[in-house]
Amino acid sequence: MADPQDVKDVEPAPAPPERRPLPGAEADALATGRIRDTRVRPAPAVPSWVLKLTMAVTGAIFALFVLVHMVGNLKIFMDPEHLNTYAYWLRTAFEPLLPYEGLLWIMRIVLLVCLVAHVTAAVMISSRARASRGPRKRRGMTNLRSFAARNMLVTGTVLLAFIIFHLLDLTLGKAVAPSDYQHIENGQAYAYQNVVASFSRWPVAAFYMLALLVLFVHLAHGLWTVVQDLGATGRRTRAVGLFLAGAIPLAILLGNILIPIAVLTGVVK
């Protein structure tokens, strides 16, 4: 048994050194990139892996929604009644279990929560990456994947602006909507007529097609990142993931861009 006197004389372990401000000369050298900050940084409140997982899950939900939304929009090539009936069904689906527009409001709330989480996580990850990289710029990143990775915040901002415009134009019929926008009346929707009226304005059609190209770049890189962040391993699994990361955005691009082209060329009128 140890002597109590020996136990009493044992010195406690020294506390870890505090992170103190650097002297003026060292701070200037750090700011100009001549030295690196080797001090221990405190752990963030939200780990980076949680932010990446959040972006992966919410991004996958967005991709699924856009794909399903495109399939519904392609009914415009059948006849006006098919698209109008589909648009009205979205508001009356599962009645009386759900109230009028119940399904739409569930989707809107889920998408809004995903949007807030996605944007917040993206800004936090970008801020951490910029702080870790310091003043040095990355070089030798000239391929398409690198371009998409560096500009995810830019393409995301463009898409957010387009979402707001699209909602005002074809969902709410406010502000930027065509002058002859028709709201649902007496159980009749006019989605076909509103789409044709909107895309007949060539600046709107051009902005829509530009947004689709931006969406393709953003979604292709985002879905490939989802494959990695969800921990997909194995050559075959990653190959399938890479194929889907390109095929799904390409299908969304081609399917949606056909609509304004068809309206401008008079195929749909």
PDB file of C-alpha atoms in Angstrom:
ATOM      1  CA  MET A   1       0.000   0.000   0.000  1.00  0.00           C
ATOM      2  CA  ALA A   2       1.275   3.482  -0.859  1.00  0.00           C
ATOM      3  CA  ASP A   3       2.317   5.786   1.943  1.00  0.00           C
ATOM      4  CA  PRO A   4      -0.328   8.545   2.441  1.00  0.00           C
ATOM      5  CA  GLN A   5       2.495  11.059   2.668  1.00  0.00           C
ATOM      6  CA  ASP A   6       3.741  10.010  -0.779  1.00  0.00           C
ATOM      7  CA  VAL A   7       0.263  10.387  -2.223  1.00  0.00           C
ATOM      8  CA  LYS A   8      -0.042  13.859  -0.772  1.00  0.00           C
ATOM      9  CA  ASP A   9       3.248  14.963  -2.263  1.00  0.00           C
ATOM     10  CA  VAL A  10       2.313  13.973  -5.825  1.00  0.00           C
ATOM     11  CA  GLU A  11       1.953  17.126  -7.949  1.00  0.00           C
ATOM     12  CA  PRO A  12      -1.156  17.470 -10.116  1.00  0.00           C
ATOM     13  CA  ALA A  13      -0.749  17.275 -13.895  1.00  0.00           C
ATOM     14  CA  PRO A  14      -0.140  20.696 -15.457  1.00  0.00           C
ATOM     15  CA  ALA A  15      -3.110  22.298 -17.195  1.00  0.00           C
ATOM     16  CA  PRO A  16      -2.927  22.537 -21.006  1.00  0.00           C
ATOM     17  CA  PRO A  17      -1.571  25.868 -22.212  1.00  0.00           C
ATOM     18  CA  GLU A  18      -4.142  28.462 -23.104  1.00  0.00           C
ATOM     19  CA  ARG A  19      -4.441  29.724 -26.658  1.00  0.00           C
ATOM     20  CA  ARG A  20      -3.079  33.230 -26.359  1.00  0.00           C
ATOM     21  CA  PRO A  21      -2.899  35.926 -29.009  1.00  0.00           C
ATOM     22  CA  LEU A  22       0.251  35.892 -31.101  1.00  0.00           C
ATOM     23  CA  PRO A  23       2.730  38.743 -30.753  1.00  0.00           C
ATOM     24  CA  GLY A  24       2.545  41.484 -33.330  1.00  0.00           C
ATOM     25  CA  ALA A  25       5.351  40.215 -35.579  1.00  0.00           C
ATOM     26  CA  GLU A  26       4.043  36.668 -35.600  1.00  0.00           C
ATOM     27  CA  ALA A  27       0.488  37.840 -36.255  1.00  0.00           C
ATOM     28  CA  ASP A  28       1.676  39.846 -39.265  1.00  0.00           C
ATOM     29  CA  ALA A  29       3.612  36.864 -40.594  1.00  0.00           C
ATOM     30  CA  LEU A  30       0.550  34.644 -40.134  1.00  0.00           C
ATOM     31  CA  ALA A  31      -1.657  37.112 -41.983  1.00  0.00           C
ATOM     32  CA  THR A  32       0.702  37.197 -44.963  1.00  0.00           C
ATOM     33  CA  GLY A  33       0.973  33.415 -45.080  1.00  0.00           C
ATOM     34  CA  ARG A  34       4.686  33.179 -44.188  1.00  0.00           C
ATOM     35  CA  ILE A  35       3.919  30.935 -41.211  1.00  0.00           C
ATOM     36  CA  ARG A  36       1.027  28.673 -40.273  1.00  0.00           C
ATOM     37  CA  ASP A  37      -1.065  28.838 -37.134  1.00  0.00           C
ATOM     38  CA  THR A  38      -0.108  25.702 -35.196  1.00  0.00           C
ATOM     39  CA  ARG A  39      -2.174  26.488 -32.128  1.00  0.00           C
ATOM     40  CA  VAL A  40      -4.874  24.011 -31.175  1.00  0.00           C
ATOM     41  CA  ARG A  41      -8.315  25.188 -32.280  1.00  0.00           C
ATOM     42  CA  PRO A  42     -11.346  24.444 -30.096  1.00  0.00           C
ATOM     43  CA  ALA A  43     -13.674  21.738 -31.396  1.00  0.00           C
ATOM     44  CA  PRO A  44     -16.696  23.207 -33.255  1.00  0.00           C
ATOM     45  CA  ALA A  45     -20.135  22.931 -31.693  1.00  0.00           C
ATOM     46  CA  VAL A  46     -21.411  21.057 -34.766  1.00  0.00           C
ATOM     47  CA  PRO A  47     -18.911  18.537 -36.207  1.00  0.00           C
ATOM     48  CA  SER A  48     -18.142  18.821 -39.893  1.00  0.00           C
ATOM     49  CA  TRP A  49     -19.323  15.257 -40.526  1.00  0.00           C
ATOM     50  CA  VAL A  50     -22.779  16.220 -39.240  1.00  0.00           C
ATOM     51  CA  LEU A  51     -22.874  19.187 -41.629  1.00  0.00           C
ATOM     52  CA  LYS A  52     -21.796  17.021 -44.574  1.00  0.00           C
ATOM     53  CA  LEU A  53     -24.363  14.359 -43.714  1.00  0.00           C
ATOM     54  CA  THR A  54     -27.041  17.055 -43.484  1.00  0.00           C
ATOM     55  CA  MET A  55     -26.129  18.359 -46.930  1.00  0.00           C
ATOM     56  CA  ALA A  56     -26.076  14.823 -48.359  1.00  0.00           C
ATOM     57  CA  VAL A  57     -29.545  13.890 -47.061  1.00  0.00           C
ATOM     58  CA  THR A  58     -31.202  17.208 -47.919  1.00  0.00           C
ATOM     59  CA  GLY A  59     -29.512  17.238 -51.340  1.00  0.00           C
ATOM     60  CA  ALA A  60     -30.832  13.752 -52.103  1.00  0.00           C
ATOM     61  CA  ILE A  61     -34.355  14.892 -51.123  1.00  0.00           C
ATOM     62  CA  PHE A  62     -34.078  17.891 -53.470  1.00  0.00           C
ATOM     63  CA  ALA A  63     -32.884  15.693 -56.335  1.00  0.00           C
ATOM     64  CA  LEU A  64     -35.786  13.282 -55.838  1.00  0.00           C
ATOM     65  CA  PHE A  65     -38.300  16.141 -55.722  1.00  0.00           C
ATOM     66  CA  VAL A  66     -36.946  17.787 -58.892  1.00  0.00           C
ATOM     67  CA  LEU A  67     -37.024  14.451 -60.723  1.00  0.00           C
ATOM     68  CA  VAL A  68     -40.657  13.735 -59.754  1.00  0.00           C
ATOM     69  CA  HIS A  69     -41.600  17.351 -60.501  1.00  0.00           C
ATOM     70  CA  MET A  70     -40.129  16.999 -63.984  1.00  0.00           C
ATOM     71  CA  VAL A  71     -42.119  13.813 -64.675  1.00  0.00           C
ATOM     72  CA  GLY A  72     -45.314  15.644 -63.783  1.00  0.00           C
ATOM     73  CA  ASN A  73     -44.417  18.661 -65.922  1.00  0.00           C
ATOM     74  CA  LEU A  74     -43.846  16.481 -68.981  1.00  0.00           C
ATOM     75  CA  LYS A  75     -47.614  15.920 -69.116  1.00  0.00           C
ATOM     76  CA  ILE A  76     -47.666  19.207 -70.987  1.00  0.00           C
ATOM     77  CA  PHE A  77     -46.741  17.239 -74.136  1.00  0.00           C
ATOM     78  CA  MET A  78     -49.913  15.138 -73.874  1.00  0.00           C
ATOM     79  CA  ASP A  79     -52.701  17.701 -73.851  1.00  0.00           C
ATOM     80  CA  PRO A  80     -53.882  20.593 -71.661  1.00  0.00           C
ATOM     81  CA  GLU A  81     -56.313  18.481 -69.654  1.00  0.00           C
ATOM     82  CA  HIS A  82     -53.644  15.993 -68.536  1.00  0.00           C
ATOM     83  CA  LEU A  83     -51.456  18.691 -66.980  1.00  0.00           C
ATOM     84  CA  ASN A  84     -54.408  20.651 -65.575  1.00  0.00           C
ATOM     85  CA  THR A  85     -55.932  17.525 -64.012  1.00  0.00           C
ATOM     86  CA  TYR A  86     -52.578  16.613 -62.476  1.00  0.00           C
ATOM     87  CA  ALA A  87     -52.159  20.134 -61.066  1.00  0.00           C
ATOM     88  CA  TYR A  88     -55.600  20.001 -59.466  1.00  0.00           C
ATOM     89  CA  TRP A  89     -55.041  16.452 -58.153  1.00  0.00           C
ATOM     90  CA  LEU A  90     -51.999  17.670 -56.212  1.00  0.00           C
ATOM     91  CA  ARG A  91     -54.339  19.926 -54.246  1.00  0.00           C
ATOM     92  CA  THR A  92     -57.033  17.334 -53.575  1.00  0.00           C
ATOM     93  CA  ALA A  93     -54.856  14.230 -53.055  1.00  0.00           C
ATOM     94  CA  PHE A  94     -55.843  12.004 -50.113  1.00  0.00           C
ATOM     95  CA  GLU A  95     -58.993  13.938 -49.278  1.00  0.00           C
ATOM     96  CA  PRO A  96     -60.703  13.737 -46.838  1.00  0.00           C
ATOM     97  CA  LEU A  97     -57.764  12.243 -44.909  1.00  0.00           C
ATOM     98  CA  LEU A  98     -55.830  15.405 -45.724  1.00  0.00           C
ATOM     99  CA  PRO A  99     -57.404  18.856 -46.140  1.00  0.00           C
ATOM    100  CA  TYR A 100     -57.353  20.725 -49.428  1.00  0.00           C
ATOM    101  CA  GLU A 101     -53.710  21.294 -50.463  1.00  0.00           C
ATOM    102  CA  GLY A 102     -52.636  19.148 -47.500  1.00  0.00           C
ATOM    103  CA  LEU A 103     -50.140  17.121 -49.537  1.00  0.00           C
ATOM    104  CA  LEU A 104     -48.711  20.281 -51.078  1.00  0.00           C
ATOM    105  CA  TRP A 105     -48.212  21.904 -47.693  1.00  0.00           C
ATOM    106  CA  ILE A 106     -46.479  18.809 -46.331  1.00  0.00           C
ATOM    107  CA  MET A 107     -44.074  18.905 -49.282  1.00  0.00           C
ATOM    108  CA  ARG A 108     -43.551  22.654 -48.899  1.00  0.00           C
ATOM    109  CA  ILE A 109     -42.720  22.381 -45.202  1.00  0.00           C
ATOM    110  CA  VAL A 110     -40.321  19.469 -45.757  1.00  0.00           C
ATOM    111  CA  LEU A 111     -38.595  21.285 -48.625  1.00  0.00           C
ATOM    112  CA  LEU A 112     -38.353  24.531 -46.633  1.00  0.00           C
ATOM    113  CA  VAL A 113     -36.755  22.744 -43.663  1.00  0.00           C
ATOM    114  CA  CYS A 114     -34.353  20.979 -46.039  1.00  0.00           C
ATOM    115  CA  LEU A 115     -33.512  24.282 -47.723  1.00  0.00           C
ATOM    116  CA  VAL A 116     -32.689  26.037 -44.442  1.00  0.00           C
ATOM    117  CA  ALA A 117     -30.583  23.081 -43.242  1.00  0.00           C
ATOM    118  CA  HIS A 118     -28.825  22.742 -46.614  1.00  0.00           C
ATOM    119  CA  VAL A 119     -27.920  26.426 -46.912  1.00  0.00           C
ATOM    120  CA  THR A 120     -26.822  26.697 -43.272  1.00  0.00           C
ATOM    121  CA  ALA A 121     -24.586  23.627 -43.526  1.00  0.00           C
ATOM    122  CA  ALA A 122     -23.115  24.845 -46.833  1.00  0.00           C
ATOM    123  CA  VAL A 123     -22.206  28.265 -45.411  1.00  0.00           C
ATOM    124  CA  MET A 124     -20.629  26.722 -42.285  1.00  0.00           C
ATOM    125  CA  ILE A 125     -18.570  24.193 -44.257  1.00  0.00           C
ATOM    126  CA  SER A 126     -17.401  26.874 -46.700  1.00  0.00           C
ATOM    127  CA  SER A 127     -16.412  29.170 -43.847  1.00  0.00           C
ATOM    128  CA  ARG A 128     -14.411  26.415 -42.133  1.00  0.00           C
ATOM    129  CA  ALA A 129     -12.687  25.446 -45.367  1.00  0.00           C
ATOM    130  CA  ARG A 130     -11.718  29.061 -46.034  1.00  0.00           C
ATOM    131  CA  ALA A 131     -10.353  29.465 -42.494  1.00  0.00           C
ATOM    132  CA  SER A 132      -8.328  26.239 -42.752  1.00  0.00           C
ATOM    133  CA  ARG A 133      -6.937  27.099 -46.183  1.00  0.00           C
ATOM    134  CA  GLY A 134      -5.763  30.527 -45.113  1.00  0.00           C
ATOM    135  CA  PRO A 135      -4.656  33.176 -47.619  1.00  0.00           C
ATOM    136  CA  ARG A 136      -3.185  30.666 -50.076  1.00  0.00           C
ATOM    137  CA  LYS A 137      -5.193  29.951 -53.220  1.00  0.00           C
ATOM    138  CA  ARG A 138      -5.608  26.458 -54.621  1.00  0.00           C
ATOM    139  CA  ARG A 139      -3.970  25.966 -57.997  1.00  0.00           C
ATOM    140  CA  GLY A 140      -4.196  23.397 -60.749  1.00  0.00           C
ATOM    141  CA  MET A 141      -7.983  23.004 -60.405  1.00  0.00           C
ATOM    142  CA  THR A 142      -9.222  23.596 -63.946  1.00  0.00           C
ATOM    143  CA  ASN A 143     -11.471  20.601 -64.747  1.00  0.00           C
ATOM    144  CA  LEU A 144     -15.274  20.652 -64.631  1.00  0.00           C
ATOM    145  CA  ARG A 145     -15.528  18.839 -61.290  1.00  0.00           C
ATOM    146  CA  SER A 146     -13.148  21.305 -59.632  1.00  0.00           C
ATOM    147  CA  PHE A 147     -15.041  24.234 -61.161  1.00  0.00           C
ATOM    148  CA  ALA A 148     -18.321  22.869 -59.792  1.00  0.00           C
ATOM    149  CA  ALA A 149     -16.797  22.267 -56.356  1.00  0.00           C
ATOM    150  CA  ARG A 150     -15.370  25.798 -56.095  1.00  0.00           C
ATOM    151  CA  ASN A 151     -18.621  27.444 -57.199  1.00  0.00           C
ATOM    152  CA  MET A 152     -21.225  25.467 -55.273  1.00  0.00           C
ATOM    153  CA  LEU A 153     -22.189  28.538 -53.227  1.00  0.00           C
ATOM    154  CA  VAL A 154     -22.486  30.621 -56.414  1.00  0.00           C
ATOM    155  CA  THR A 155     -24.630  28.073 -58.256  1.00  0.00           C
ATOM    156  CA  GLY A 156     -26.676  27.531 -55.107  1.00  0.00           C
ATOM    157  CA  THR A 157     -27.377  31.271 -54.856  1.00  0.00           C
ATOM    158  CA  VAL A 158     -28.506  31.373 -58.502  1.00  0.00           C
ATOM    159  CA  LEU A 159     -30.831  28.433 -57.876  1.00  0.00           C
ATOM    160  CA  LEU A 160     -32.280  30.081 -54.772  1.00  0.00           C
ATOM    161  CA  ALA A 161     -33.065  33.207 -56.814  1.00  0.00           C
ATOM    162  CA  PHE A 162     -34.677  31.050 -59.495  1.00  0.00           C
ATOM    163  CA  ILE A 163     -36.814  29.187 -56.928  1.00  0.00           C
ATOM    164  CA  ILE A 164     -38.177  32.498 -55.628  1.00  0.00           C
ATOM    165  CA  PHE A 165     -38.872  33.696 -59.180  1.00  0.00           C
ATOM    166  CA  HIS A 166     -40.489  30.379 -60.153  1.00  0.00           C
ATOM    167  CA  LEU A 167     -42.809  30.416 -57.130  1.00  0.00           C
ATOM    168  CA  LEU A 168     -43.913  33.981 -57.832  1.00  0.00           C
ATOM    169  CA  ASP A 169     -44.362  33.268 -61.523  1.00  0.00           C
ATOM    170  CA  LEU A 170     -46.156  29.915 -61.730  1.00  0.00           C
ATOM    171  CA  THR A 171     -47.281  29.030 -58.193  1.00  0.00           C
ATOM    172  CA  LEU A 172     -48.490  32.263 -56.624  1.00  0.00           C
ATOM    173  CA  GLY A 173     -49.175  34.231 -59.796  1.00  0.00           C
ATOM    174  CA  LYS A 174     -47.736  37.379 -58.207  1.00  0.00           C
ATOM    175  CA  ALA A 175     -45.403  40.171 -59.314  1.00  0.00           C
ATOM    176  CA  VAL A 176     -43.554  38.562 -62.241  1.00  0.00           C
ATOM    177  CA  ALA A 177     -46.433  36.333 -63.402  1.00  0.00           C
ATOM    178  CA  PRO A 178     -47.878  36.884 -66.896  1.00  0.00           C
ATOM    179  CA  SER A 179     -50.741  39.347 -67.066  1.00  0.00           C
ATOM    180  CA  ASP A 180     -53.219  36.623 -68.044  1.00  0.00           C
ATOM    181  CA  TYR A 181     -52.287  34.256 -65.199  1.00  0.00           C
ATOM    182  CA  GLN A 182     -55.292  32.137 -64.210  1.00  0.00           C
ATOM    183  CA  HIS A 183     -55.857  30.889 -60.668  1.00  0.00           C
ATOM    184  CA  ILE A 184     -57.759  27.703 -59.855  1.00  0.00           C
ATOM    185  CA  GLU A 185     -61.513  28.318 -59.999  1.00  0.00           C
ATOM    186  CA  ASN A 186     -64.482  25.987 -59.529  1.00  0.00           C
ATOM    187  CA  GLY A 187     -62.341  22.864 -59.469  1.00  0.00           C
ATOM    188  CA  GLN A 188     -60.475  23.768 -62.651  1.00  0.00           C
ATOM    189  CA  ALA A 189     -56.704  24.318 -62.832  1.00  0.00           C
ATOM    190  CA  TYR A 190     -54.982  26.193 -65.648  1.00  0.00           C
ATOM    191  CA  ALA A 191     -51.387  25.001 -65.266  1.00  0.00           C
ATOM    192  CA  TYR A 192     -51.017  24.370 -69.012  1.00  0.00           C
ATOM    193  CA  GLN A 193     -52.201  27.846 -69.980  1.00  0.00           C
ATOM    194  CA  ASN A 194     -50.010  29.506 -67.321  1.00  0.00           C
ATOM    195  CA  VAL A 195     -46.870  27.637 -68.422  1.00  0.00           C
ATOM    196  CA  VAL A 196     -47.433  28.571 -72.068  1.00  0.00           C
ATOM    197  CA  ALA A 197     -48.116  32.206 -71.160  1.00  0.00           C
ATOM    198  CA  SER A 198     -44.981  32.388 -69.001  1.00  0.00           C
ATOM    199  CA  PHE A 199     -42.537  30.735 -71.409  1.00  0.00           C
ATOM    200  CA  SER A 200     -43.897  32.715 -74.352  1.00  0.00           C
ATOM    201  CA  ARG A 201     -41.877  35.580 -72.857  1.00  0.00           C
ATOM    202  CA  TRP A 202     -38.401  34.780 -74.198  1.00  0.00           C
ATOM    203  CA  PRO A 203     -36.454  36.436 -71.310  1.00  0.00           C
ATOM    204  CA  VAL A 204     -38.304  34.175 -68.853  1.00  0.00           C
ATOM    205  CA  ALA A 205     -37.650  31.093 -71.000  1.00  0.00           C
ATOM    206  CA  ALA A 206     -33.961  32.046 -71.310  1.00  0.00           C
ATOM    207  CA  PHE A 207     -33.626  32.508 -67.537  1.00  0.00           C
ATOM    208  CA  TYR A 208     -35.347  29.160 -66.975  1.00  0.00           C
ATOM    209  CA  MET A 209     -32.935  27.368 -69.334  1.00  0.00           C
ATOM    210  CA  LEU A 210     -29.926  29.089 -67.755  1.00  0.00           C
ATOM    211  CA  ALA A 211     -31.132  28.002 -64.305  1.00  0.00           C
ATOM    212  CA  LEU A 212     -31.445  24.424 -65.576  1.00  0.00           C
ATOM    213  CA  LEU A 213     -27.817  24.460 -66.740  1.00  0.00           C
ATOM    214  CA  VAL A 214     -26.751  25.776 -63.340  1.00  0.00           C
ATOM    215  CA  LEU A 215     -28.887  23.093 -61.689  1.00  0.00           C
ATOM    216  CA  PHE A 216     -27.140  20.414 -63.760  1.00  0.00           C
ATOM    217  CA  VAL A 217     -23.686  21.540 -62.589  1.00  0.00           C
ATOM    218  CA  HIS A 218     -24.797  21.921 -58.961  1.00  0.00           C
ATOM    219  CA  LEU A 219     -26.708  18.645 -58.840  1.00  0.00           C
ATOM    220  CA  ALA A 220     -24.066  16.554 -60.616  1.00  0.00           C
ATOM    221  CA  HIS A 221     -21.355  17.557 -58.161  1.00  0.00           C
ATOM    222  CA  GLY A 222     -23.755  17.413 -55.220  1.00  0.00           C
ATOM    223  CA  LEU A 223     -24.937  13.874 -55.948  1.00  0.00           C
ATOM    224  CA  TRP A 224     -21.375  12.639 -56.381  1.00  0.00           C
ATOM    225  CA  THR A 225     -20.553  14.205 -53.008  1.00  0.00           C
ATOM    226  CA  VAL A 226     -23.607  12.420 -51.541  1.00  0.00           C
ATOM    227  CA  VAL A 227     -22.154   9.077 -52.672  1.00  0.00           C
ATOM    228  CA  GLN A 228     -18.903   9.839 -50.864  1.00  0.00           C
ATOM    229  CA  ASP A 229     -20.401  11.407 -47.731  1.00  0.00           C
ATOM    230  CA  LEU A 230     -22.772   8.477 -47.200  1.00  0.00           C
ATOM    231  CA  GLY A 231     -19.735   6.188 -47.081  1.00  0.00           C
ATOM    232  CA  ALA A 232     -20.137   4.267 -50.326  1.00  0.00           C
ATOM    233  CA  THR A 233     -17.135   1.980 -50.793  1.00  0.00           C
ATOM    234  CA  GLY A 234     -16.120  -0.542 -53.375  1.00  0.00           C
ATOM    235  CA  ARG A 235     -15.281  -0.015 -57.015  1.00  0.00           C
ATOM    236  CA  ARG A 236     -18.652  -1.177 -58.337  1.00  0.00           C
ATOM    237  CA  THR A 237     -20.693   0.836 -55.829  1.00  0.00           C
ATOM    238  CA  ARG A 238     -18.753   4.006 -56.561  1.00  0.00           C
ATOM    239  CA  ALA A 239     -19.056   3.404 -60.304  1.00  0.00           C
ATOM    240  CA  VAL A 240     -22.835   3.096 -60.003  1.00  0.00           C
ATOM    241  CA  GLY A 241     -22.911   6.206 -57.825  1.00  0.00           C
ATOM    242  CA  LEU A 242     -20.865   8.168 -60.351  1.00  0.00           C
ATOM    243  CA  PHE A 243     -23.181   7.044 -63.165  1.00  0.00           C
ATOM    244  CA  LEU A 244     -26.317   8.100 -61.269  1.00  0.00           C
ATOM    245  CA  ALA A 245     -24.693  11.404 -60.262  1.00  0.00           C
ATOM    246  CA  GLY A 246     -24.402  12.205 -63.953  1.00  0.00           C
ATOM    247  CA  ALA A 247     -27.490  10.469 -65.353  1.00  0.00           C
ATOM    248  CA  ILE A 248     -30.075  11.954 -62.968  1.00  0.00           C
ATOM    249  CA  PRO A 249     -29.028  15.618 -63.432  1.00  0.00           C
ATOM    250  CA  LEU A 250     -28.774  15.063 -67.204  1.00  0.00           C
ATOM    251  CA  ALA A 251     -32.287  13.588 -67.338  1.00  0.00           C
ATOM    252  CA  ILE A 252     -33.622  16.528 -65.300  1.00  0.00           C
ATOM    253  CA  LEU A 253     -31.856  19.004 -67.582  1.00  0.00           C
ATOM    254  CA  LEU A 254     -33.097  17.471 -70.844  1.00  0.00           C
ATOM    255  CA  GLY A 255     -36.631  16.772 -69.619  1.00  0.00           C
ATOM    256  CA  ASN A 256     -37.213  20.268 -68.255  1.00  0.00           C
ATOM    257  CA  ILE A 257     -35.431  22.248 -70.957  1.00  0.00           C
ATOM    258  CA  LEU A 258     -37.677  20.710 -73.621  1.00  0.00           C
ATOM    259  CA  ILE A 259     -40.669  22.592 -72.203  1.00  0.00           C
ATOM    260  CA  PRO A 260     -39.568  26.212 -72.826  1.00  0.00           C
ATOM    261  CA  ILE A 261     -38.047  25.200 -76.167  1.00  0.00           C
ATOM    262  CA  ALA A 262     -41.369  23.621 -77.198  1.00  0.00           C
ATOM    263  CA  VAL A 263     -43.290  26.747 -76.179  1.00  0.00           C
ATOM    264  CA  LEU A 264     -40.896  29.127 -77.969  1.00  0.00           C
ATOM    265  CA  THR A 265     -40.980  27.039 -81.158  1.00  0.00           C
ATOM    266  CA  GLY A 266     -44.761  26.660 -81.144  1.00  0.00           C
ATOM    267  CA  VAL A 267     -44.784  22.892 -80.574  1.00  0.00           C
ATOM    268  CA  VAL A 268     -46.751  23.564 -77.387  1.00  0.00           C
ATOM    269  CA  LYS A 269     -49.218  26.419 -77.697  1.00  0.00           C
TER     270      LYS A 269
END
